Tab-separated table of C-alpha atoms and ligand atoms in Angstrom:
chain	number	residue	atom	x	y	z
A	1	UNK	CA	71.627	-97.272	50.312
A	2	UNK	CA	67.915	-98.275	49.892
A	3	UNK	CA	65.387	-96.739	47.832
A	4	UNK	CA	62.420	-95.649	49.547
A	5	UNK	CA	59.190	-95.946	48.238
A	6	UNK	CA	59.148	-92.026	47.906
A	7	UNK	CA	61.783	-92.140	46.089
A	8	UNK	CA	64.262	-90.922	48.348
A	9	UNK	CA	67.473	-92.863	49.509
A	10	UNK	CA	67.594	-93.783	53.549
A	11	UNK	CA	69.749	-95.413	55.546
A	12	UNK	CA	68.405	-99.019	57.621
A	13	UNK	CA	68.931	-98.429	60.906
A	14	UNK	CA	68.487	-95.605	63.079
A	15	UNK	CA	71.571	-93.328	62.599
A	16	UNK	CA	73.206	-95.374	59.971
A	17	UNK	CA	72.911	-96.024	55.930
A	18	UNK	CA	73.889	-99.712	55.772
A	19	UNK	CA	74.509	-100.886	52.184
A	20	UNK	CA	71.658	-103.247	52.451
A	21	UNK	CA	70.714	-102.492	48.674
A	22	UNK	CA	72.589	-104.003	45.961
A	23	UNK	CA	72.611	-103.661	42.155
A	24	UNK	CA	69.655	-105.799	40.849
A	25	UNK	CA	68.143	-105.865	44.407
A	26	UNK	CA	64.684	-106.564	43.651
A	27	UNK	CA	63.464	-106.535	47.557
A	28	UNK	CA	60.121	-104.091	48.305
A	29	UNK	CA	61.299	-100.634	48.903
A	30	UNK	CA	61.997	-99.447	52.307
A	31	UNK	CA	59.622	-96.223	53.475
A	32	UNK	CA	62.497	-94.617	55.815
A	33	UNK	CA	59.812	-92.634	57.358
A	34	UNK	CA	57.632	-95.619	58.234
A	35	UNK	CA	60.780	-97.927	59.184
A	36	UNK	CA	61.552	-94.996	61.609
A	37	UNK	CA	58.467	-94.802	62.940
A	38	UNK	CA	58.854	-98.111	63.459
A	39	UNK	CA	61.915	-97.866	65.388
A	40	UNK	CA	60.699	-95.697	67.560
A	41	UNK	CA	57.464	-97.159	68.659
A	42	UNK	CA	59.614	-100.294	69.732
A	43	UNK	CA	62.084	-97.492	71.854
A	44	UNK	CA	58.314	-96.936	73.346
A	45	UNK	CA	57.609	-101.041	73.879
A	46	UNK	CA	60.951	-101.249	75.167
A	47	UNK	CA	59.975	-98.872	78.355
A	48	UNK	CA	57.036	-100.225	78.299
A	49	UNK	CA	58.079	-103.900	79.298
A	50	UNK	CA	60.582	-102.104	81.703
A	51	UNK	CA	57.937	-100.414	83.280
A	52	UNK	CA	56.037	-103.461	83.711
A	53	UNK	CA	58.830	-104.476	86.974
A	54	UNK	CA	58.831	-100.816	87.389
A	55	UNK	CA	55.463	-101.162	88.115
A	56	UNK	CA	55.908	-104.256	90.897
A	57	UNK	CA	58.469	-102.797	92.003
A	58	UNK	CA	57.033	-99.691	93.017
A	59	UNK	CA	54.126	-101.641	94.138
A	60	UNK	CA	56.298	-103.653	96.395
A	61	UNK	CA	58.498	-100.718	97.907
A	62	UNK	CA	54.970	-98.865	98.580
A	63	UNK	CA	55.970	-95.777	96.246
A	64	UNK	CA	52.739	-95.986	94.538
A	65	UNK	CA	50.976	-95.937	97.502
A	66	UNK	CA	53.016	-93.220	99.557
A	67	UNK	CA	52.713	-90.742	96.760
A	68	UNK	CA	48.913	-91.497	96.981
A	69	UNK	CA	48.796	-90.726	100.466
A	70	UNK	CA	51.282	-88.173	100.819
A	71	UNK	CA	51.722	-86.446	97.404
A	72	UNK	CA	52.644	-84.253	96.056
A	73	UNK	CA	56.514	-85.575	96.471
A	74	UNK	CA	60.065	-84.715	95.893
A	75	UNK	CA	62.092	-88.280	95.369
A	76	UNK	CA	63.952	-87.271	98.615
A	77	UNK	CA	60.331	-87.101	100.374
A	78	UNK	CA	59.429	-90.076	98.750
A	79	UNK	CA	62.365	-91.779	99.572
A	80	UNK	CA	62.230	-90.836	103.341
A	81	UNK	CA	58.235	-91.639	103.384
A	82	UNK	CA	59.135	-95.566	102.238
A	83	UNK	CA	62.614	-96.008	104.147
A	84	UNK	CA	64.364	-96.698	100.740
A	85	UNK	CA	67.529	-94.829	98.795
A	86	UNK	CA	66.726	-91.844	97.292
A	87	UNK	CA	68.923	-92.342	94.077
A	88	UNK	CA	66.277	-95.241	93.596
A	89	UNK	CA	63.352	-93.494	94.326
A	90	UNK	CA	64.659	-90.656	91.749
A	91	UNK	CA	65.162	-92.924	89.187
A	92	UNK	CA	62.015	-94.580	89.598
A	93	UNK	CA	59.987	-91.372	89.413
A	94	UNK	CA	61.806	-90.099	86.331
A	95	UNK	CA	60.825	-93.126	84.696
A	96	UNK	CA	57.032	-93.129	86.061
A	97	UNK	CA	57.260	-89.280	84.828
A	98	UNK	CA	58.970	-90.278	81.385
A	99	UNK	CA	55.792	-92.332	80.997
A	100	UNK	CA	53.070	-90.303	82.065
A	101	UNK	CA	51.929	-92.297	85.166
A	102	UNK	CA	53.221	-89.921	87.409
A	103	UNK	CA	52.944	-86.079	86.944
A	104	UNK	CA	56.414	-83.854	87.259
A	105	UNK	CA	56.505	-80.336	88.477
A	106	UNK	CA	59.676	-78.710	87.079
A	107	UNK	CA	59.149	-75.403	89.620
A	108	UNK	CA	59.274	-77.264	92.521
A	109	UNK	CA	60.464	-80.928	91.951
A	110	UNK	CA	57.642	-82.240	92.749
A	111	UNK	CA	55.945	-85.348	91.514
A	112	UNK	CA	52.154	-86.419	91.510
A	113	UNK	CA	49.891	-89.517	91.497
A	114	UNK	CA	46.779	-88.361	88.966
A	115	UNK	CA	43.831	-89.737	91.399
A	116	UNK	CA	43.005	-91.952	88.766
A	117	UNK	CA	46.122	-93.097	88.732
A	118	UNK	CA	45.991	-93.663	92.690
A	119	UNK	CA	42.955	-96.214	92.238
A	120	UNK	CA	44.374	-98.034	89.504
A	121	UNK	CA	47.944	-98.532	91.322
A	122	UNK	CA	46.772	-98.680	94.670
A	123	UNK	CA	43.100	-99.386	95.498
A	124	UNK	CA	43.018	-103.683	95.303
A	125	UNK	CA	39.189	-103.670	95.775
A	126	UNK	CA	38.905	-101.523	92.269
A	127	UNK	CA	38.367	-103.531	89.519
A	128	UNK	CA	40.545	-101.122	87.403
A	129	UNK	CA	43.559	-102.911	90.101
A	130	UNK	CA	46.301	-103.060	87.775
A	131	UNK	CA	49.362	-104.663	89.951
A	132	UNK	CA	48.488	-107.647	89.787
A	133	UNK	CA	48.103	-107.878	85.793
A	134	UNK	CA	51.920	-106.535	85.932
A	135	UNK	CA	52.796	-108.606	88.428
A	136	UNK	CA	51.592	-111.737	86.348
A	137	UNK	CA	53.637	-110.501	83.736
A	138	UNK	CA	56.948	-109.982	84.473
A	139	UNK	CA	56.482	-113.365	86.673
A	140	UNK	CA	55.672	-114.380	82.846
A	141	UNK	CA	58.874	-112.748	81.306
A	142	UNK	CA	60.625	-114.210	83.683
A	143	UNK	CA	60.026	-117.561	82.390
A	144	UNK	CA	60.219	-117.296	78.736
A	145	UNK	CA	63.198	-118.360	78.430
A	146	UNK	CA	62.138	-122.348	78.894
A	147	UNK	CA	59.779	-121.399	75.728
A	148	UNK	CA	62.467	-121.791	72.823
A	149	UNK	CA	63.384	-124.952	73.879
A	150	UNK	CA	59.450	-125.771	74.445
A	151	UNK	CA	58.360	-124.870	71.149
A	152	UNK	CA	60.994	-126.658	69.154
A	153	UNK	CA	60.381	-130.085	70.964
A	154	UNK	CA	56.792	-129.524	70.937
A	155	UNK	CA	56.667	-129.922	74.696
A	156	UNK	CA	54.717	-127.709	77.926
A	157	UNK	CA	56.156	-125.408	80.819
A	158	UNK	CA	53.555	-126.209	83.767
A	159	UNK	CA	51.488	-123.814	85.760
A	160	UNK	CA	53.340	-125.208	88.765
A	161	UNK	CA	56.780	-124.755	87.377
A	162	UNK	CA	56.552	-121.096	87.456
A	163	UNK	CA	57.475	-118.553	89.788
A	164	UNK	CA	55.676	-116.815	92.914
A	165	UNK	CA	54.670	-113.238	90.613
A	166	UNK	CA	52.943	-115.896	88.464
A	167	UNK	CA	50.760	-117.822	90.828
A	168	UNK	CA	50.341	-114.546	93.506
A	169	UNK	CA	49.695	-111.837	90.324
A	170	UNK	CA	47.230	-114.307	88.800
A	171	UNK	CA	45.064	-113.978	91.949
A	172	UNK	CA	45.683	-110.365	92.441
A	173	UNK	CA	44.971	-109.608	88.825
A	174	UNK	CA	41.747	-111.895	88.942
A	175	UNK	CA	40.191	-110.971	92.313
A	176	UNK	CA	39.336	-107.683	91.511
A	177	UNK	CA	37.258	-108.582	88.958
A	178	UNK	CA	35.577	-111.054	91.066
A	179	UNK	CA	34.636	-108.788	93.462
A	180	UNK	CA	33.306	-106.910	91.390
A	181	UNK	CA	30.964	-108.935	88.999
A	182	UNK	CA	30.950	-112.601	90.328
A	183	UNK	CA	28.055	-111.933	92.556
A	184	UNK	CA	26.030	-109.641	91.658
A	185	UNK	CA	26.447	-109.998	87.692
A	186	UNK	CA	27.775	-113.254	86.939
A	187	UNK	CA	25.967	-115.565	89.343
A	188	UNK	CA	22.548	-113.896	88.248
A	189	UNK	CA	23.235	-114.121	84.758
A	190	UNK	CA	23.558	-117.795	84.471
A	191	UNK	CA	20.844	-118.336	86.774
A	192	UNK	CA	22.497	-119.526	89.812
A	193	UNK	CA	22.038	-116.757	92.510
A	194	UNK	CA	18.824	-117.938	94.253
A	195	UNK	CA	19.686	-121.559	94.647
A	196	UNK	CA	23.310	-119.817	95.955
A	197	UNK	CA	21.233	-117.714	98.827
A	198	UNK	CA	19.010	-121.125	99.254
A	199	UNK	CA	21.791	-123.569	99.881
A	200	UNK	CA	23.390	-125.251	97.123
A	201	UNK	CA	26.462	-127.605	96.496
A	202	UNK	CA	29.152	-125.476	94.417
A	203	UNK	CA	32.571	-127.078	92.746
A	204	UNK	CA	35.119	-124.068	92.040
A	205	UNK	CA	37.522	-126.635	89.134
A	206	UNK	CA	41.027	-125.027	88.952
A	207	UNK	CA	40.630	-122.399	91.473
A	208	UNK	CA	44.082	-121.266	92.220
A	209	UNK	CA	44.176	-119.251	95.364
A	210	UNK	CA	40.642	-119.749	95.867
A	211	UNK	CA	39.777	-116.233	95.178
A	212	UNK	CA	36.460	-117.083	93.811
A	213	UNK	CA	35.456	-120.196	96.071
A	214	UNK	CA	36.115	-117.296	98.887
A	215	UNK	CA	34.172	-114.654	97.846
A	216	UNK	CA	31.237	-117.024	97.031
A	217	UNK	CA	31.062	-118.446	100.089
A	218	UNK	CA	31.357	-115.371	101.781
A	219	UNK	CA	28.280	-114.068	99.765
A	220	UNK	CA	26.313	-116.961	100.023
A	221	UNK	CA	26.517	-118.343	103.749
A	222	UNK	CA	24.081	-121.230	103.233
A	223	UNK	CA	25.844	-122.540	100.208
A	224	UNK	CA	29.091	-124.966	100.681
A	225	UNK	CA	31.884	-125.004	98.212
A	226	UNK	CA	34.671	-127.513	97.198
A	227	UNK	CA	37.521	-125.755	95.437
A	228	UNK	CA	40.047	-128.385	93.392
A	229	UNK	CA	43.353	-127.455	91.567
A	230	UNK	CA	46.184	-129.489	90.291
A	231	UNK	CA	49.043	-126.868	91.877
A	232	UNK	CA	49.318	-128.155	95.603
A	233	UNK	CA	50.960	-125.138	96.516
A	234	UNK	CA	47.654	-122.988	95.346
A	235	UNK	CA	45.671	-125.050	97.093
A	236	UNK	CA	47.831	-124.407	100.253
A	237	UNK	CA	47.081	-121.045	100.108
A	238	UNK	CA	43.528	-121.139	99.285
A	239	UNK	CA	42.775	-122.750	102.325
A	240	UNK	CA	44.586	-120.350	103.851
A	241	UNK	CA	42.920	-117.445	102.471
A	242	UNK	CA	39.122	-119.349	103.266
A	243	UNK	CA	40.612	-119.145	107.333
A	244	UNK	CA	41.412	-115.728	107.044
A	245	UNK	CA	38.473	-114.941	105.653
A	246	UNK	CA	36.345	-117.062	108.056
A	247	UNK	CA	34.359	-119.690	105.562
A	248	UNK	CA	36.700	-122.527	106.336
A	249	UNK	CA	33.565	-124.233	108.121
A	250	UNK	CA	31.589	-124.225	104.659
A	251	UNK	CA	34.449	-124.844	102.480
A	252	UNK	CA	36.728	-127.338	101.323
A	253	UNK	CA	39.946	-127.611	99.160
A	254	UNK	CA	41.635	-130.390	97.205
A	255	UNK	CA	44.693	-131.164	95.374
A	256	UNK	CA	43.381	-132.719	92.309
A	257	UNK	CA	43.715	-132.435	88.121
A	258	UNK	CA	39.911	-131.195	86.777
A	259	UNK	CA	39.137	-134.271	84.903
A	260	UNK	CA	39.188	-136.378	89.071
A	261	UNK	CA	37.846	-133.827	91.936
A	262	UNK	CA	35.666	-135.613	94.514
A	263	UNK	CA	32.275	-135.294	95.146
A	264	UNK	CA	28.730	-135.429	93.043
A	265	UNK	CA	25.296	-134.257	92.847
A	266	UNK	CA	26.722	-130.554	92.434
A	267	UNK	CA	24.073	-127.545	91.894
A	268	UNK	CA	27.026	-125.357	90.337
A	269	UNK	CA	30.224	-125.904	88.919
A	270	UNK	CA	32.199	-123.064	88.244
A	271	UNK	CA	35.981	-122.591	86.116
A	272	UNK	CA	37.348	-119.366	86.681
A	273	UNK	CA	39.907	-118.396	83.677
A	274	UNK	CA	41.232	-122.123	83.655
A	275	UNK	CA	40.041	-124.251	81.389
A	276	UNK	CA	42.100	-123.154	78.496
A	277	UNK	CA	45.193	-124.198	80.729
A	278	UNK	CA	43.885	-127.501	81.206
A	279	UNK	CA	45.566	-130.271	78.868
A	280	UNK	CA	42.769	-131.772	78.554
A	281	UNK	CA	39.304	-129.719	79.613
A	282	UNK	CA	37.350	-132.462	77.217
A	283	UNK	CA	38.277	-135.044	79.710
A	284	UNK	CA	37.285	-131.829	82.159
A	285	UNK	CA	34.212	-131.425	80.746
A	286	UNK	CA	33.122	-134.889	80.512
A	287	UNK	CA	33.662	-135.085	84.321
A	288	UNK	CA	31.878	-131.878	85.411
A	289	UNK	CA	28.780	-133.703	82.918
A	290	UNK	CA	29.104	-136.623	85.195
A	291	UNK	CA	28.926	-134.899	89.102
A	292	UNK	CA	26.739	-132.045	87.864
A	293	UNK	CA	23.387	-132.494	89.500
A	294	UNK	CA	20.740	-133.221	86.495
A	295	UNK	CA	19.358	-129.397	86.942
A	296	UNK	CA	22.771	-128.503	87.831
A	297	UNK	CA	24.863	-125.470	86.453
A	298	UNK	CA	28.494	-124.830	84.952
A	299	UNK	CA	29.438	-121.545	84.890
A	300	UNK	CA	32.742	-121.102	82.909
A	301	UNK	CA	34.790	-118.077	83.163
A	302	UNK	CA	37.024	-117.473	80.369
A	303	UNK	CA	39.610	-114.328	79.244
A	304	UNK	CA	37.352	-112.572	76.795
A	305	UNK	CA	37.806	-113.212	73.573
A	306	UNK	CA	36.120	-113.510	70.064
A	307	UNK	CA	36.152	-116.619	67.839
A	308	UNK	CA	38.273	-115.288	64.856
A	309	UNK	CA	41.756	-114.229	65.138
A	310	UNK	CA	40.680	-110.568	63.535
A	311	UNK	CA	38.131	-110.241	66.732
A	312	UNK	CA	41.066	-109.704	68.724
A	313	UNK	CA	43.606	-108.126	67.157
A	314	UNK	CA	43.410	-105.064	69.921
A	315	UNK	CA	45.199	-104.252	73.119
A	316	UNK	CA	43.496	-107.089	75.315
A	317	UNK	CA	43.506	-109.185	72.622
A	318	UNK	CA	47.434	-108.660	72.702
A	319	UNK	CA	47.554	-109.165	75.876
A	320	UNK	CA	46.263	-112.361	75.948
A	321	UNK	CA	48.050	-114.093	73.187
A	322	UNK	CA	51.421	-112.900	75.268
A	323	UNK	CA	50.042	-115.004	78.219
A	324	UNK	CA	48.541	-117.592	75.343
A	325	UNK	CA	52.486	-118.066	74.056
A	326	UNK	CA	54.392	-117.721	77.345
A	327	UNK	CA	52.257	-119.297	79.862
A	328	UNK	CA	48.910	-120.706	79.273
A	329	UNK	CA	49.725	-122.944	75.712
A	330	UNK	CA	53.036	-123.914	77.757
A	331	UNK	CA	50.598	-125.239	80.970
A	332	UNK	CA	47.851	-127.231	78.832
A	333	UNK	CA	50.968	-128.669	75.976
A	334	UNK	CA	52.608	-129.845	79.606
A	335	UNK	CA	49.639	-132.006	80.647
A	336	UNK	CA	48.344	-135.097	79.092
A	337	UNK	CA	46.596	-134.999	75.940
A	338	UNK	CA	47.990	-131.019	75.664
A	339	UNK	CA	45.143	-129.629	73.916
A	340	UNK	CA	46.168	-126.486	74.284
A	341	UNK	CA	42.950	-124.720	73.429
A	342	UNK	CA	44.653	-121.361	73.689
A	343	UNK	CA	43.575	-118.394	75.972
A	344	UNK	CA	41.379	-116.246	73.413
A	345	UNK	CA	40.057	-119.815	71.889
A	346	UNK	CA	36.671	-118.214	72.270
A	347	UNK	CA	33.152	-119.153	72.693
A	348	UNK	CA	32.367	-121.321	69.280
A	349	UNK	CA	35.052	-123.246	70.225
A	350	UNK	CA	34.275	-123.650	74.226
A	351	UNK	CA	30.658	-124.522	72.965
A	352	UNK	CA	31.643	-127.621	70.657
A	353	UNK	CA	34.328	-128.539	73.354
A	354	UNK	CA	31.242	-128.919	76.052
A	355	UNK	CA	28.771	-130.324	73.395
A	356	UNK	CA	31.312	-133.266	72.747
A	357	UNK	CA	31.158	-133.710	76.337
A	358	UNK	CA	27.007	-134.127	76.616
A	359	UNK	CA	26.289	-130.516	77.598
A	360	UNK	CA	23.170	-129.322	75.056
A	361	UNK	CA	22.435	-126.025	76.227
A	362	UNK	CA	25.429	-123.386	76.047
A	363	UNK	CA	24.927	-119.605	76.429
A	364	UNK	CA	27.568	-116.475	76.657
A	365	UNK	CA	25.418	-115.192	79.591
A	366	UNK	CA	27.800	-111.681	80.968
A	367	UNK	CA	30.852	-110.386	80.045
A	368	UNK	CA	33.358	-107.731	81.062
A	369	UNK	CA	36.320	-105.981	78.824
A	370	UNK	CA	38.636	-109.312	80.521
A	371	UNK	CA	36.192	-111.934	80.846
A	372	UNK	CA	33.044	-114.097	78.807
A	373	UNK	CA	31.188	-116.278	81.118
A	374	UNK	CA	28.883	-118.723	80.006
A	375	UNK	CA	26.203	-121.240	80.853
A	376	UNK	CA	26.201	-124.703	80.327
A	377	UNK	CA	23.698	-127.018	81.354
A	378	UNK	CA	23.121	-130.928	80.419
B	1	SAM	C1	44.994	-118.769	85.361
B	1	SAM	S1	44.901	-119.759	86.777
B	1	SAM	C2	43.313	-119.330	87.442
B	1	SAM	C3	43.189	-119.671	88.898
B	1	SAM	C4	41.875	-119.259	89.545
B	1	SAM	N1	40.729	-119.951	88.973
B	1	SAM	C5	41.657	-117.779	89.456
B	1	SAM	O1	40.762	-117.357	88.734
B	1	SAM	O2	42.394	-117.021	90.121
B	1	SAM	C6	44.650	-121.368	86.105
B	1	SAM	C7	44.569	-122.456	87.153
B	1	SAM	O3	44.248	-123.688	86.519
B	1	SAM	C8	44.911	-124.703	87.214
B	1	SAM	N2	44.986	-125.900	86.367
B	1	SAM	C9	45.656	-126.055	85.205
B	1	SAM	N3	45.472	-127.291	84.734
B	1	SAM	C10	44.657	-127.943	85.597
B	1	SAM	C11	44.105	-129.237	85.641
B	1	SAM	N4	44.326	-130.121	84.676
B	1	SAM	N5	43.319	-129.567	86.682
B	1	SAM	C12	43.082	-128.664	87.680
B	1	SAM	N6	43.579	-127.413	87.685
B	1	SAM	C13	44.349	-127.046	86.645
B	1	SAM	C14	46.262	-124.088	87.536
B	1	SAM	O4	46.945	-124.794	88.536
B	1	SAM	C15	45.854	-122.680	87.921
B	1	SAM	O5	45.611	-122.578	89.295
């Protein structure tokens, strides 16, 4: 038995007493109370990361949005409204219920979607969009298990090597956010909006999907953009999504790393939530110094964070160094030089990374509860 702090003797483990004191054991005493609570905060963080593929897949089987449309629903109803099995649906709504995202009615079987609820889980022009976030993450999960192996030869996993939720919930996740501050927020704040609406010469470095090189040229019809990313297979899509969205005249994509895009003379440059994946964003930097028009902007995007550890120690914080471990330290240690700046490195750090690539002015110009953005000029 151990001795508690209290006092009082308590077992180790939740419905046992292991012997795991022994004569002369001079180990800190064990608050049962505390190593319970514990215990049952990780039974929480258990259904929590099961929720988070409950979450896609209830996004992906249209549950989400059927009970937004349609509720309030049995499972049978629910089942029958999105053509799956009902001992699936009934699961899936006793878990949702089990962790308050979805209201149960006891008197008539009956579950609800809180409204709320129904904009975060279904509404992707909202920038409270959550889907995509979980999607991200189990695509994530799913890959941690290259990390051991990773960390103990000091070697990277690469954005590219990852799966579809990764690459698809990244732009899902981000895009909402972009909709809903790039233009009217962001773009002002570091001074770039009139020369935008003028006609101006934009580079979007590591743009994925093209999420943001979209919506900027859709905003700003006089302007012409050149997206570049490493990940041929994002860059597939991107120009994809510029057809679909009818700026393909105005814009262009390329498969290239950040530190070798093509063209010059640019008014704006623009990282969205990439650099800190980049192996090397000094080599990055210097570039972007080089084909940045003299008056030129960058605008750099990054997950928000402070500059001490102890700044973001909190739920986004959290979130961040999960993606920091799993997936973004993993892309940048898989690149050449593999600085691995980290994804909450923030904005001291950013600064003296673009001052030791010629930039003098730097500013944190906007920023959201997910994102910093800042200014950099020569
Ligand atoms: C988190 S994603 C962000 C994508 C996009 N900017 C967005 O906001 O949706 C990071 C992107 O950086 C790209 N990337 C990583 N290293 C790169 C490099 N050295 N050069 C160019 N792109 C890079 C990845 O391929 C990936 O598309």
């Amino acid at each position: 038995m151990t001795t508690t702090s209290t006092g009082t003797s308590t077992g180790t483990s939740p419905g046992a007493s292991p012997d795991s004191g022994h004569p002369g054991d001079t180990g800190p005493a064990i608050d049962g109370d505390r190593l319970m609570a514990f215990v049952f905060r990780a039974v929480d963080e258990v259904g929590a990361t099961l929720n988070a593929a409950l979450v896609v897949v209830g996004d992906e089987l249209g549950y989400y949005r059927a009970l937004a449309d349609s509720g309030p629903l049995t499972a049978a109803e629910l089942a029958v409204a999105t053509g799956t099995d009902a001992h699936y649906a009934r699961e899936w709504l006793n878990a949702q219920a089990a962790g308050s995202i979805v209201d149960y009615d006891p008197g008539t079987g009956r579950y609800t979607l809180p409204a709320e609820h129904a904009v975060a889980l279904t509404d992707e022009s909202s920038p409270a969009f959550l889907p995509g976030l979980f999607q991200i993450a189990v695509g994530t999960v799913a890959g941690a298990g290259r990390v051991p192996d990773a960390a103990r030869r000091g070697t990277g996993v690469g954005w590219h090597e990852h799966n579809r939720d990764v690459h698809h919930g990244c732009e899902r996740f981000f895009r909402p956010g972009y909709h809903a501050h790039l233009v009217d927020e962001w773009l002002p704040a570091v001074g770039a909006a009139d020369a935008l609406r003028a006609g101006a010469s934009v580079a979007d470095v590591g743009c994925g999907h093209g999420a943001s090189t979209v919506l900027m040229a859709q905003a700003f019809p006089a302007s012409r953009f050149h997206g570049s990313d490493y990940h041929a297979e994002s860059i597939e899509v991107a120009r994809a999504r510029a057809v679909e969205a009818g700026v393909s005249d105005r814009v262009t994509f390329e498969v290239a790393p950040a530190d070798g895009f093509g063209g010059s003379g640019y008014d704006l440059v623009t990282t969205f939530d990439a650099l800190h994946d980049m192996g090397d964003p000094l080599g990055a930097a210097r570039h972007v110094h080089e084909v940045l028009a003299d008056d030129g902007t960058w605008m750099v995007v990054e997950p928000m964070a402070g500059d001490r550890v102890e700044d973001n120690l909190n739920p986004v914080g959290r979130t961040y160094y999960g993606f920091s471990t799993l997936l973004c330290t993993p892309a940048s240690l898989s690149q050449d030089v593999g600085l691995a700046l980290g994804t909450q490195a923030g904005p001291a750090r950013i600064r003296e990374l673009v001052e030791a690539a010629g930039f003098t002015r730097f500013r944190s110009a906007a920023e959201t509860p997910f994102n910093r953005v800042m200014e950099i000029r020569r």
